[in-house]
Amino acid sequence: MPEGNELHRHALRQAELFSGRTVTVDAPNGRFADGAALLNNRKLRSVDAFGKHLFYDFGRGRQLHIHLGLYGKFREGEMPYPEPKGALRLRISTPEHWIELRGPTACDVLTQKSRDQLLARIGPDPLRDDADPRVAVNRIRKSRSPIGALLMDQSVLSGVGNIYRAELLFRARLHPLRPGLSIPAKALHTLWKDAVDLMHSGMIDRRIVTTQPADRPHPTGKARSGETHYVYRRKGLPCFLCGGEIQLKAFVGRKLYWCPACQPEVKVS
Ligand SMILES: [Zn+2]
């Protein structure tokens, strides 16, 4: 599942290609035919990412909404279109460029009002300048749920997926099962700032690197494969900081990784 950094990169790239342009929209496999007809030959005003949701403003309250989910994928290229293949849900083009979308969880046209209702249900996004971290911090501080679950809950904080969850908690030295309400607000604000920095660099580099050079077995040059993360996908391997064995546990359907020594469990009464 793509994390927020990738969605924001898609939004920037597609805005660069299409913002302010009148675009052709069609739906080769027919599943989005009615939606495409509402948007075809209209000017696309802006493309915006909020967490894992993309919104394309076509004016007159018409908002194309896309959520890639687990299987959704974009492709892009220069015109002409390639031969349509597979379950091709949506194409957008100008005379110069095209994008194709396959397999999204959501691809629909929303009114301004239903867009606003959807946005009201999702938590602040560390990649947005207008995000208010206090909303996320307050939600976490009111919950007995484990911080490892809260970080992935898109109504608490949006855009964080499994890699960032694991790595942010390691960098904050927080045990993933620690209840949200036991974590000091200051530690959560620090975690938010770390999320802003890590996700911004993930967006620019198109690669998620969370290890500090000095902590890697090979500290000079670009992070080598196997040294880009502290705990994510490192089950049974030695922690770069303490040498202890990285643990893995299935948790709410996703894999949770942590270092038991660097992220000790805190007993909460
Ligand atoms: Zn460790």
XYZ file of N, CA and C and ligand atoms in Angstrom:
808
model
N 0.866 -1.205 0.000
C 0.000 0.000 0.000
C 0.895 1.245 0.000
N 0.706 2.139 -0.965
C 1.541 3.344 -0.972
C 1.270 4.194 0.273
N 2.309 4.831 0.770
C 2.135 5.699 1.937
C 2.013 7.146 1.449
N 1.736 8.053 2.404
C 1.430 9.443 2.049
C 2.459 10.093 1.145
N 3.730 9.761 1.344
C 4.762 10.388 0.511
C 4.503 10.145 -0.967
N 4.052 8.918 -1.309
C 3.820 8.623 -2.730
C 2.582 9.317 -3.276
N 1.532 9.404 -2.438
C 0.318 10.088 -2.891
C 0.593 11.571 -3.163
N 1.375 12.187 -2.281
C 1.699 13.603 -2.496
C 2.569 13.788 -3.742
N 3.437 12.821 -3.996
C 4.253 12.916 -5.203
C 3.367 12.803 -6.445
N 2.391 11.895 -6.405
C 1.441 11.802 -7.526
C 0.708 13.128 -7.717
N 0.249 13.725 -6.602
C -0.519 14.971 -6.701
C 0.332 16.070 -7.336
N 1.588 16.184 -6.903
C 2.455 17.234 -7.449
C 2.698 17.016 -8.938
N 3.004 15.778 -9.275
C 3.327 15.460 -10.657
C 2.113 15.686 -11.574
N 0.935 15.223 -11.126
C -0.252 15.347 -11.966
C -0.712 16.795 -12.059
N -0.498 17.563 -10.979
C -0.827 18.992 -11.032
C 0.068 19.677 -12.064
N 1.333 19.280 -12.076
C 2.284 19.828 -13.038
C 1.832 19.539 -14.474
N 1.326 18.335 -14.706
C 0.906 17.960 -16.066
C -0.424 18.597 -16.462
N -1.368 18.692 -15.515
C -2.756 18.952 -15.915
C -3.419 20.181 -15.304
N -2.865 20.744 -14.227
C -3.560 21.857 -13.568
C -3.743 23.034 -14.518
N -4.957 23.570 -14.540
C -5.232 24.722 -15.388
C -5.499 24.334 -16.843
N -5.474 23.028 -17.131
C -5.678 22.576 -18.509
C -7.057 21.937 -18.667
N -7.603 22.068 -19.889
C -8.819 21.319 -20.202
C -8.385 19.917 -20.575
N -8.972 18.918 -19.908
C -8.467 17.552 -20.073
C -9.535 16.618 -20.644
N -9.040 15.594 -21.297
C -9.913 14.516 -21.767
C -9.927 13.448 -20.678
N -11.139 13.029 -20.288
C -11.266 11.995 -19.265
C -12.108 10.882 -19.849
N -11.613 9.665 -19.808
C -12.454 8.554 -20.235
C -12.216 7.322 -19.367
N -13.018 6.311 -19.592
C -13.060 5.142 -18.707
C -13.100 3.889 -19.565
N -11.930 3.454 -20.102
C -11.924 2.362 -21.082
C -12.647 1.095 -20.649
N -12.613 0.695 -19.366
C -13.311 -0.556 -19.031
C -14.765 -0.338 -18.626
N -15.223 0.910 -18.692
C -16.645 1.186 -18.508
C -17.101 1.359 -17.062
N -16.282 0.961 -16.102
C -16.746 1.016 -14.710
C -16.899 2.432 -14.188
N -16.201 3.375 -14.825
C -16.284 4.758 -14.359
C -16.857 5.640 -15.478
N -17.651 5.032 -16.340
C -18.129 5.763 -17.526
C -18.960 6.994 -17.151
N -19.891 6.858 -16.199
C -20.736 7.993 -15.827
C -19.903 9.123 -15.219
N -18.975 8.749 -14.356
C -18.103 9.744 -13.717
C -17.261 10.462 -14.761
N -16.663 9.694 -15.670
C -15.795 10.289 -16.689
C -16.575 11.284 -17.543
N -17.862 10.954 -17.836
C -18.674 11.850 -18.664
C -18.887 13.200 -17.967
N -18.946 13.185 -16.633
C -19.124 14.448 -15.890
C -17.880 15.340 -15.946
N -16.733 14.726 -16.175
C -15.464 15.466 -16.073
C -14.812 15.749 -17.425
N -15.222 15.005 -18.443
C -14.550 15.107 -19.740
C -14.658 16.509 -20.333
N -13.540 16.974 -20.905
C -13.467 18.289 -21.548
C -13.722 19.455 -20.609
N -13.407 19.261 -19.342
C -13.509 20.361 -18.384
C -12.107 20.739 -17.938
N -12.033 21.956 -17.353
C -10.727 22.395 -16.867
C -10.463 21.794 -15.487
N -9.306 21.192 -15.327
C -8.900 20.664 -14.019
C -8.203 21.796 -13.267
N -8.784 22.198 -12.161
C -8.241 23.357 -11.441
C -7.055 23.005 -10.560
N -7.158 21.888 -9.842
C -6.058 21.546 -8.933
C -6.101 20.060 -8.601
N -4.966 19.557 -8.163
C -4.864 18.183 -7.667
C -4.261 18.274 -6.271
N -4.896 17.607 -5.327
C -4.515 17.747 -3.924
C -4.502 16.395 -3.246
N -3.533 16.179 -2.369
C -3.528 14.938 -1.577
C -3.804 15.260 -0.125
N -4.676 14.452 0.473
C -4.924 14.501 1.915
C -4.735 13.077 2.413
N -3.664 12.816 3.136
C -3.397 11.439 3.536
C -3.307 10.566 2.300
N -4.122 9.521 2.250
C -4.059 8.607 1.109
C -5.137 8.903 0.066
N -5.824 10.025 0.208
C -6.875 10.405 -0.744
C -6.360 11.469 -1.703
N -6.753 11.328 -2.978
C -6.445 12.363 -3.970
C -7.746 13.016 -4.409
N -7.721 14.355 -4.543
C -8.888 15.092 -5.017
C -8.494 15.953 -6.210
N -9.325 15.896 -7.248
C -9.100 16.664 -8.464
C -10.290 17.595 -8.602
N -10.020 18.886 -8.530
C -11.108 19.863 -8.562
C -11.425 20.250 -10.008
N -12.610 19.877 -10.475
C -13.042 20.194 -11.838
C -14.025 21.360 -11.877
N -14.148 22.097 -10.749
C -15.074 23.228 -10.731
C -16.518 22.786 -10.603
N -17.411 23.759 -10.386
C -18.842 23.500 -10.207
C -19.108 22.373 -9.209
N -18.290 22.316 -8.159
C -18.499 21.319 -7.118
C -18.218 19.896 -7.552
N -17.566 19.721 -8.687
C -17.246 18.351 -9.114
C -15.812 18.007 -8.714
N -15.727 17.012 -7.844
C -14.431 16.604 -7.327
C -14.211 15.134 -7.646
N -13.190 14.879 -8.462
C -12.809 13.481 -8.661
C -12.031 13.033 -7.430
N -12.449 11.912 -6.867
C -11.812 11.372 -5.661
C -11.208 10.012 -5.988
N -9.925 9.845 -5.653
C -9.253 8.560 -5.892
C -8.557 8.091 -4.623
N -8.759 6.830 -4.283
C -7.990 6.184 -3.221
C -7.399 4.919 -3.835
N -6.074 4.813 -3.834
C -5.441 3.686 -4.531
C -5.640 2.368 -3.810
N -5.728 2.413 -2.468
C -5.851 1.157 -1.725
C -4.632 0.276 -1.952
N -4.827 -1.019 -1.872
C -3.687 -1.949 -1.960
C -3.203 -2.148 -3.389
N -4.124 -2.069 -4.348
C -3.765 -2.496 -5.703
C -3.776 -1.381 -6.743
N -4.221 -0.200 -6.373
C -4.321 0.877 -7.351
C -2.955 1.331 -7.843
N -2.891 1.636 -9.148
C -1.611 2.080 -9.724
C -1.827 3.097 -10.836
N -0.963 4.122 -10.846
C -0.947 5.076 -11.956
C 0.207 4.738 -12.890
N -0.014 5.049 -14.166
C 1.094 5.079 -15.132
C 0.974 6.396 -15.869
N 2.052 6.879 -16.409
C 1.961 8.103 -17.210
C 2.864 8.003 -18.419
N 2.584 8.881 -19.386
C 3.441 8.891 -20.565
C 3.061 10.044 -21.477
N 3.741 10.096 -22.617
C 3.448 11.135 -23.600
C 2.480 10.574 -24.637
N 1.612 11.460 -25.115
C 0.628 11.035 -26.111
C 1.346 10.540 -27.371
N 0.801 9.632 -28.129
C -0.548 9.086 -27.987
C -0.640 8.019 -26.878
N -1.908 7.715 -26.520
C -2.167 6.663 -25.544
C -1.612 5.335 -26.030
N -1.139 4.510 -25.101
C -0.855 3.126 -25.498
C -2.169 2.367 -25.679
N -2.108 1.226 -26.296
C -3.282 0.349 -26.457
C -3.882 0.062 -25.071
N -5.217 0.285 -24.882
C -5.780 0.002 -23.547
C -5.686 -1.493 -23.226
N -5.156 -1.794 -22.046
C -4.998 -3.198 -21.638
C -5.494 -3.355 -20.211
N -6.053 -4.533 -19.925
C -6.435 -4.850 -18.542
C -7.599 -4.003 -18.071
N -7.788 -3.997 -16.755
C -8.917 -3.276 -16.163
C -8.567 -1.799 -16.009
N -8.662 -1.098 -17.111
C -8.246 0.305 -17.132
C -9.427 1.188 -16.728
N -9.401 1.676 -15.488
C -10.553 2.384 -14.923
C -10.677 3.808 -15.450
N -9.541 4.489 -15.564
C -9.600 5.916 -15.863
C -8.373 6.352 -16.652
N -8.613 7.263 -17.614
C -7.485 7.936 -18.274
C -7.752 9.427 -18.249
N -6.706 10.196 -18.045
C -6.802 11.660 -18.161
C -5.688 12.074 -19.110
N -6.009 13.000 -20.024
C -4.947 13.427 -20.938
C -5.135 14.852 -21.405
N -4.009 15.421 -21.845
C -3.994 16.631 -22.665
C -3.422 16.177 -24.005
N -3.318 17.078 -24.995
C -2.698 16.617 -26.252
C -1.263 16.129 -26.057
N -0.622 16.504 -24.944
C 0.774 16.096 -24.737
C 0.960 14.867 -23.859
N 0.173 14.788 -22.765
C 0.445 13.750 -21.763
C -0.789 12.947 -21.404
N -0.548 11.732 -20.906
C -1.647 10.923 -20.389
C -1.252 10.305 -19.048
N -2.287 10.030 -18.238
C -2.104 9.114 -17.109
C -3.195 8.051 -17.193
N -2.874 6.879 -16.657
C -3.825 5.767 -16.586
C -3.928 5.318 -15.146
N -5.111 4.861 -14.766
C -5.321 4.368 -13.409
C -5.966 2.986 -13.479
N -5.356 2.058 -12.768
C -5.910 0.690 -12.672
C -6.061 0.305 -11.210
N -7.127 -0.448 -10.922
C -7.261 -1.125 -9.637
C -7.437 -0.302 -8.377
N -7.965 0.944 -8.455
C -8.096 1.716 -7.217
C -9.222 1.172 -6.335
N -9.138 1.452 -5.039
C -10.229 1.135 -4.117
C -11.397 2.085 -4.363
N -11.086 3.350 -4.617
C -12.142 4.328 -4.889
C -11.761 5.185 -6.076
N -12.748 5.412 -6.947
C -12.597 6.359 -8.046
C -14.014 6.843 -8.298
N -14.349 8.023 -7.766
C -15.718 8.510 -7.915
C -15.753 10.031 -7.971
N -16.884 10.552 -8.398
C -17.043 12.002 -8.457
C -17.865 12.414 -7.242
N -17.307 13.306 -6.431
C -17.992 13.769 -5.225
C -18.418 15.219 -5.410
N -19.446 15.602 -4.665
C -19.784 17.019 -4.598
C -18.823 17.667 -3.596
N -18.789 18.989 -3.614
C -17.950 19.710 -2.660
C -18.303 19.295 -1.228
N -19.612 19.135 -0.998
C -20.064 18.801 0.346
C -19.602 17.405 0.769
N -19.718 16.435 -0.119
C -19.305 15.087 0.292
C -17.780 15.001 0.408
N -17.078 15.806 -0.356
C -15.626 15.873 -0.182
C -15.303 16.414 1.213
N -15.965 17.509 1.592
C -15.696 18.100 2.900
C -16.034 17.135 4.030
N -17.113 16.363 3.849
C -17.476 15.378 4.884
C -16.406 14.293 4.995
N -15.907 13.867 3.853
C -14.843 12.852 3.885
C -13.598 13.416 4.588
N -13.244 14.649 4.239
C -12.043 15.244 4.842
C -12.203 15.451 6.344
N -13.442 15.699 6.787
C -13.668 15.903 8.219
C -13.424 14.617 9.002
N -13.490 13.492 8.323
C -13.292 12.209 9.017
C -11.829 11.780 9.050
N -10.965 12.443 8.314
C -9.570 11.994 8.350
C -8.701 12.962 9.152
N -7.709 12.389 9.793
C -6.841 13.149 10.681
C -5.846 14.000 9.907
N -5.135 14.890 10.604
C -4.171 15.760 9.927
C -3.053 14.948 9.243
N -2.564 15.498 8.156
C -1.586 14.830 7.298
C -0.242 15.541 7.451
N 0.777 14.847 7.932
C 2.074 15.494 8.162
C 2.662 16.142 6.912
N 2.202 15.745 5.728
C 2.759 16.330 4.512
C 2.025 17.592 4.064
N 1.009 17.996 4.804
C 0.296 19.224 4.416
C 0.700 20.374 5.326
N 0.989 21.522 4.715
C 1.393 22.693 5.509
C 0.253 23.185 6.389
N -0.999 22.913 5.972
C -2.140 23.404 6.755
C -2.579 22.421 7.846
N -1.821 21.347 8.055
C -2.222 20.344 9.054
C -1.991 20.880 10.469
N -2.890 20.524 11.380
C -2.746 20.941 12.769
C -2.401 19.718 13.622
N -1.126 19.588 14.027
C -0.710 18.392 14.766
C -1.451 18.219 16.085
N -1.968 19.322 16.658
C -2.648 19.199 17.954
C -3.869 18.296 17.865
N -4.514 18.275 16.694
C -5.686 17.409 16.533
C -5.271 15.942 16.709
N -4.159 15.556 16.083
C -3.689 14.174 16.193
C -3.212 13.879 17.617
N -2.450 14.813 18.176
C -1.919 14.611 19.538
C -3.068 14.449 20.530
N -4.090 15.277 20.428
C -5.226 15.166 21.353
C -5.962 13.842 21.199
N -6.126 13.396 19.953
C -6.814 12.116 19.753
C -6.012 10.973 20.355
N -4.715 10.996 20.168
C -3.871 9.923 20.724
C -3.913 9.957 22.254
N -3.865 11.171 22.820
C -3.813 11.313 24.283
C -5.140 10.936 24.952
N -6.187 10.797 24.167
C -7.478 10.418 24.739
C -7.748 8.930 24.586
N -6.822 8.203 23.954
C -7.135 6.815 23.607
C -6.288 5.802 24.386
N -6.956 4.700 24.772
C -6.247 3.587 25.416
C -5.640 2.665 24.365
N -5.956 2.865 23.101
C -5.427 1.986 22.049
C -3.908 2.120 21.966
N -3.258 1.059 21.500
C -1.807 1.110 21.347
C -1.398 2.161 20.309
N -0.280 2.825 20.562
C 0.190 3.850 19.623
C 0.422 3.243 18.232
N 0.826 1.962 18.191
C 1.039 1.297 16.898
C -0.231 1.208 16.074
N -1.392 1.135 16.734
C -2.669 1.125 16.009
C -3.098 2.553 15.682
N -2.882 3.470 16.602
C -3.341 4.855 16.401
C -2.630 5.525 15.227
N -1.330 5.235 15.067
C -0.587 5.882 13.969
C -1.106 5.452 12.600
N -1.670 4.246 12.538
C -2.178 3.746 11.257
C -3.652 4.078 11.073
N -4.288 4.599 12.101
C -5.714 4.930 12.034
C -5.839 6.267 11.300
N -6.404 6.214 10.072
C -6.402 7.421 9.237
C -7.303 8.523 9.788
N -8.120 8.193 10.798
C -8.925 9.260 11.406
C -8.133 9.993 12.489
N -6.993 9.443 12.879
C -6.143 10.086 13.889
C -5.079 10.929 13.190
N -4.465 10.315 12.191
C -3.332 10.921 11.487
C -3.392 10.312 10.096
N -3.177 11.082 9.047
C -3.374 10.450 7.747
C -2.104 10.396 6.921
N -1.953 9.315 6.199
C -0.809 9.160 5.300
C 0.261 8.222 5.817
N 0.201 7.900 7.127
C 1.207 7.004 7.691
C 0.801 5.561 7.413
N 1.707 4.802 6.829
C 1.454 3.381 6.588
C 2.424 2.541 7.412
N 2.581 1.287 7.017
C 3.312 0.338 7.847
C 4.793 0.650 8.009
N 5.424 1.156 6.957
C 6.867 1.431 7.055
C 7.099 2.609 8.001
N 6.378 3.702 7.759
C 6.572 4.874 8.625
C 6.161 4.575 10.060
N 5.094 3.803 10.241
C 4.690 3.474 11.601
C 5.856 2.822 12.358
N 6.414 1.759 11.754
C 7.483 1.014 12.420
C 8.680 1.914 12.706
N 9.048 2.692 11.723
C 10.273 3.482 11.840
C 10.114 4.693 12.755
N 8.955 5.328 12.703
C 8.720 6.479 13.600
C 8.755 6.025 15.060
N 8.153 4.868 15.332
C 8.131 4.386 16.715
C 9.528 4.001 17.180
N 10.304 3.402 16.300
C 11.682 3.084 16.687
C 12.446 4.372 16.984
N 12.354 5.341 16.079
C 13.115 6.590 16.257
C 12.680 7.333 17.507
N 11.415 7.151 17.904
C 10.918 7.801 19.125
C 11.148 6.916 20.362
N 11.711 5.702 20.149
C 11.943 4.739 21.246
C 10.645 4.415 21.971
N 9.561 4.298 21.212
C 8.268 3.973 21.814
C 7.888 2.540 21.475
N 7.471 1.782 22.464
C 6.974 0.433 22.212
C 5.647 0.538 21.467
N 5.459 -0.255 20.402
C 4.235 -0.099 19.592
C 2.939 -0.394 20.334
N 3.004 -1.159 21.424
C 1.756 -1.485 22.123
C 1.483 -0.526 23.288
N 2.277 0.493 23.422
C 2.048 1.434 24.518
C 0.759 2.226 24.287
N -0.119 2.290 25.293
C -1.389 3.015 25.099
C -1.152 4.503 24.800
N -1.916 5.029 23.869
C -1.764 6.426 23.474
C -1.799 7.381 24.649
N -2.739 7.172 25.563
C -2.908 8.149 26.646
C -1.742 8.175 27.625
N -0.828 7.180 27.548
C 0.318 7.177 28.470
C 1.523 7.929 27.901
N 1.401 8.419 26.681
C 2.563 9.073 26.046
C 2.469 10.590 26.224
N 3.515 11.211 26.760
C 3.456 12.659 26.972
C 3.238 13.427 25.660
N 2.477 14.512 25.741
C 2.191 15.317 24.547
C 3.477 15.759 23.859
N 4.494 16.084 24.649
C 5.750 16.567 24.062
C 6.368 15.490 23.158
N 6.342 14.245 23.630
C 6.899 13.150 22.820
C 6.105 12.988 21.523
N 4.796 13.217 21.592
C 3.968 13.071 20.389
C 4.219 14.207 19.403
N 4.441 15.422 19.920
C 4.770 16.530 19.017
C 6.124 16.276 18.336
N 7.059 15.698 19.069
C 8.360 15.356 18.473
C 8.177 14.296 17.394
N 7.335 13.313 17.674
C 7.062 12.260 16.689
C 6.425 12.861 15.428
N 5.508 13.809 15.620
C 4.882 14.480 14.472
C 5.945 15.167 13.615
N 6.840 15.911 14.270
C 7.883 16.629 13.506
C 8.762 15.639 12.747
N 9.039 14.513 13.384
C 9.840 13.487 12.727
C 9.085 12.939 11.504
N 7.773 12.756 11.641
C 6.961 12.277 10.517
C 7.013 13.288 9.366
N 6.919 14.574 9.683
C 6.979 15.617 8.642
C 8.304 15.499 7.880
N 9.402 15.388 8.626
C 10.729 15.328 7.978
C 10.899 14.055 7.153
N 10.566 12.923 7.754
C 10.785 11.644 7.046
C 9.908 11.537 5.815
N 8.652 11.956 5.948
C 7.747 11.799 4.813
C 8.093 12.786 3.698
N 8.572 13.981 4.063
C 9.021 14.924 3.026
C 10.209 14.356 2.266
N 11.171 13.778 2.981
C 12.313 13.261 2.229
C 11.904 12.031 1.427
N 10.938 11.246 1.930
C 10.447 10.103 1.151
C 9.774 10.550 -0.129
N 9.175 11.742 -0.096
C 8.471 12.253 -1.261
C 9.474 12.719 -2.314
N 10.549 13.356 -1.872
C 11.537 13.890 -2.808
C 12.415 12.766 -3.359
N 12.858 11.862 -2.482
C 13.791 10.809 -2.899
C 13.099 9.633 -3.577
N 11.769 9.507 -3.443
C 11.021 8.354 -3.942
C 11.535 7.068 -3.322
N 12.089 7.169 -2.117
C 12.644 6.011 -1.444
C 12.541 6.344 0.035
N 12.107 5.372 0.830
C 11.947 5.649 2.253
C 13.213 5.206 2.986
N 13.984 6.198 3.437
C 15.197 5.919 4.210
C 15.020 6.564 5.571
N 15.103 5.754 6.617
C 14.855 6.299 7.958
C 16.075 6.191 8.864
N 17.117 5.496 8.411
C 18.311 5.345 9.255
C 19.221 6.562 9.114
N 19.842 6.951 10.226
C 20.860 8.003 10.185
C 22.146 7.363 9.672
N 22.908 8.105 8.827
C 24.139 7.505 8.290
C 25.022 6.886 9.381
N 25.205 7.579 10.495
C 26.119 7.082 11.534
C 25.652 5.758 12.138
N 24.361 5.441 12.028
C 23.849 4.204 12.616
C 23.978 3.001 11.682
N 24.327 3.261 10.409
C 24.365 2.156 9.435
C 25.698 1.423 9.492
N 25.692 0.120 9.210
C 26.958 -0.613 9.118
C 27.920 0.041 8.105
N 27.376 0.587 7.021
C 28.205 1.334 6.054
C 27.769 2.797 6.099
N 28.444 3.590 6.944
C 27.928 4.948 7.203
C 28.146 5.951 6.075
N 29.023 5.647 5.119
C 29.265 6.638 4.066
C 28.495 6.269 2.795
N 28.226 7.304 2.000
C 27.521 7.083 0.737
C 26.035 6.879 0.966
N 25.353 6.510 -0.117
C 23.900 6.283 -0.045
C 23.579 5.060 0.799
N 22.434 5.083 1.465
C 22.036 3.935 2.281
C 21.935 2.700 1.393
N 22.632 1.613 1.786
C 22.551 0.381 1.000
C 21.260 -0.349 1.292
N 20.902 -1.213 0.367
C 19.691 -1.999 0.596
C 19.928 -2.860 1.838
N 18.918 -2.987 2.682
C 19.096 -3.690 3.958
C 19.511 -2.765 5.085
N 19.861 -1.503 4.744
C 20.273 -0.565 5.788
C 19.430 0.709 5.764
N 18.313 0.650 5.045
C 17.481 1.854 4.929
C 16.503 1.998 6.098
N 16.202 0.879 6.785
C 15.240 0.921 7.894
C 15.856 0.332 9.157
N 15.374 0.809 10.307
C 15.856 0.257 11.581
C 15.193 -1.081 11.902
N 13.877 -1.150 11.702
C 13.169 -2.362 12.117
C 12.278 -2.965 11.036
N 11.740 -2.137 10.145
C 10.785 -2.626 9.143
C 11.417 -3.721 8.281
N 10.761 -4.871 8.197
C 11.237 -6.038 7.454
C 12.615 -6.506 7.910
N 12.909 -6.349 9.219
C 14.211 -6.812 9.722
C 14.046 -7.858 10.816
N 12.977 -8.610 10.784
C 12.717 -9.639 11.805
C 13.927 -10.557 11.982
N 14.329 -10.735 13.269
C 15.409 -11.676 13.585
C 16.799 -11.126 13.335
N 16.883 -9.961 12.681
C 18.206 -9.377 12.406
C 18.631 -8.515 13.600
N 19.935 -8.256 13.738
C 20.382 -7.453 14.870
C 20.064 -5.966 14.698
N 19.595 -5.368 15.769
C 19.330 -3.923 15.784
C 20.634 -3.173 15.506
N 20.574 -2.137 14.647
C 21.775 -1.360 14.335
C 22.304 -0.625 15.569
N 21.452 -0.349 16.522
C 21.902 0.417 17.686
C 22.364 -0.458 18.837
N 21.604 -1.523 19.159
C 21.930 -2.292 20.362
C 22.324 -3.728 20.071
N 22.193 -4.185 18.849
C 22.549 -5.568 18.521
C 21.474 -6.587 18.873
N 20.420 -6.142 19.568
C 19.317 -7.054 19.949
C 18.530 -7.505 18.717
N 17.721 -8.546 18.909
C 17.007 -9.128 17.772
C 15.686 -8.381 17.506
N 15.467 -7.970 16.264
C 14.227 -7.282 15.910
C 13.064 -8.284 15.952
N 11.969 -7.854 16.534
C 10.795 -8.712 16.716
C 9.718 -8.391 15.678
N 8.876 -9.395 15.452
C 7.745 -9.214 14.540
C 6.509 -9.826 15.178
N 5.380 -9.115 15.029
C 4.127 -9.636 15.554
C 3.028 -9.201 14.591
N 2.092 -10.116 14.307
C 0.942 -9.721 13.491
C 0.003 -8.935 14.390
N -0.451 -7.791 13.903
C -1.237 -6.903 14.754
C -2.232 -6.152 13.887
N -3.516 -6.302 14.182
C -4.598 -5.731 13.373
C -4.342 -5.962 11.877
N -3.979 -7.209 11.562
C -3.833 -7.577 10.158
C -2.564 -7.081 9.470
N -1.736 -6.326 10.174
C -0.498 -5.840 9.547
C 0.687 -6.269 10.397
N 1.868 -6.278 9.793
C 3.062 -6.703 10.526
C 3.665 -5.548 11.320
N 3.952 -5.866 12.555
C 4.488 -4.853 13.463
C 5.923 -5.262 13.810
N 6.866 -4.371 13.605
C 8.275 -4.675 13.884
C 8.774 -3.738 14.982
N 9.627 -4.235 15.879
C 10.222 -3.351 16.867
C 11.445 -3.994 17.505
N 12.244 -3.190 18.177
C 13.391 -3.683 18.929
C 13.025 -3.645 20.410
N 12.960 -4.801 21.068
C 12.508 -4.829 22.460
C 13.433 -4.057 23.410
N 14.724 -3.955 23.070
C 15.634 -3.241 23.968
C 15.532 -1.720 23.772
N 15.489 -1.278 22.507
C 15.433 0.171 22.245
C 14.030 0.732 22.478
N 13.023 -0.136 22.406
C 11.632 0.314 22.572
C 10.978 -0.492 23.704
N 11.460 -0.279 24.938
C 10.979 -1.110 26.035
C 9.498 -0.887 26.315
N 8.881 -1.962 26.781
C 7.476 -1.879 27.160
C 7.385 -1.072 28.449
N 6.382 -0.211 28.534
C 6.200 0.589 29.746
C 4.931 0.100 30.406
N 5.032 -0.316 31.637
C 3.820 -0.768 32.346
C 2.981 0.455 32.718
N 1.716 0.411 32.336
C 0.842 1.537 32.628
C -0.236 1.046 33.583
N -0.442 1.784 34.665
C -1.441 1.306 35.640
C -2.824 1.778 35.229
Zn 17.789 -1.935 19.610
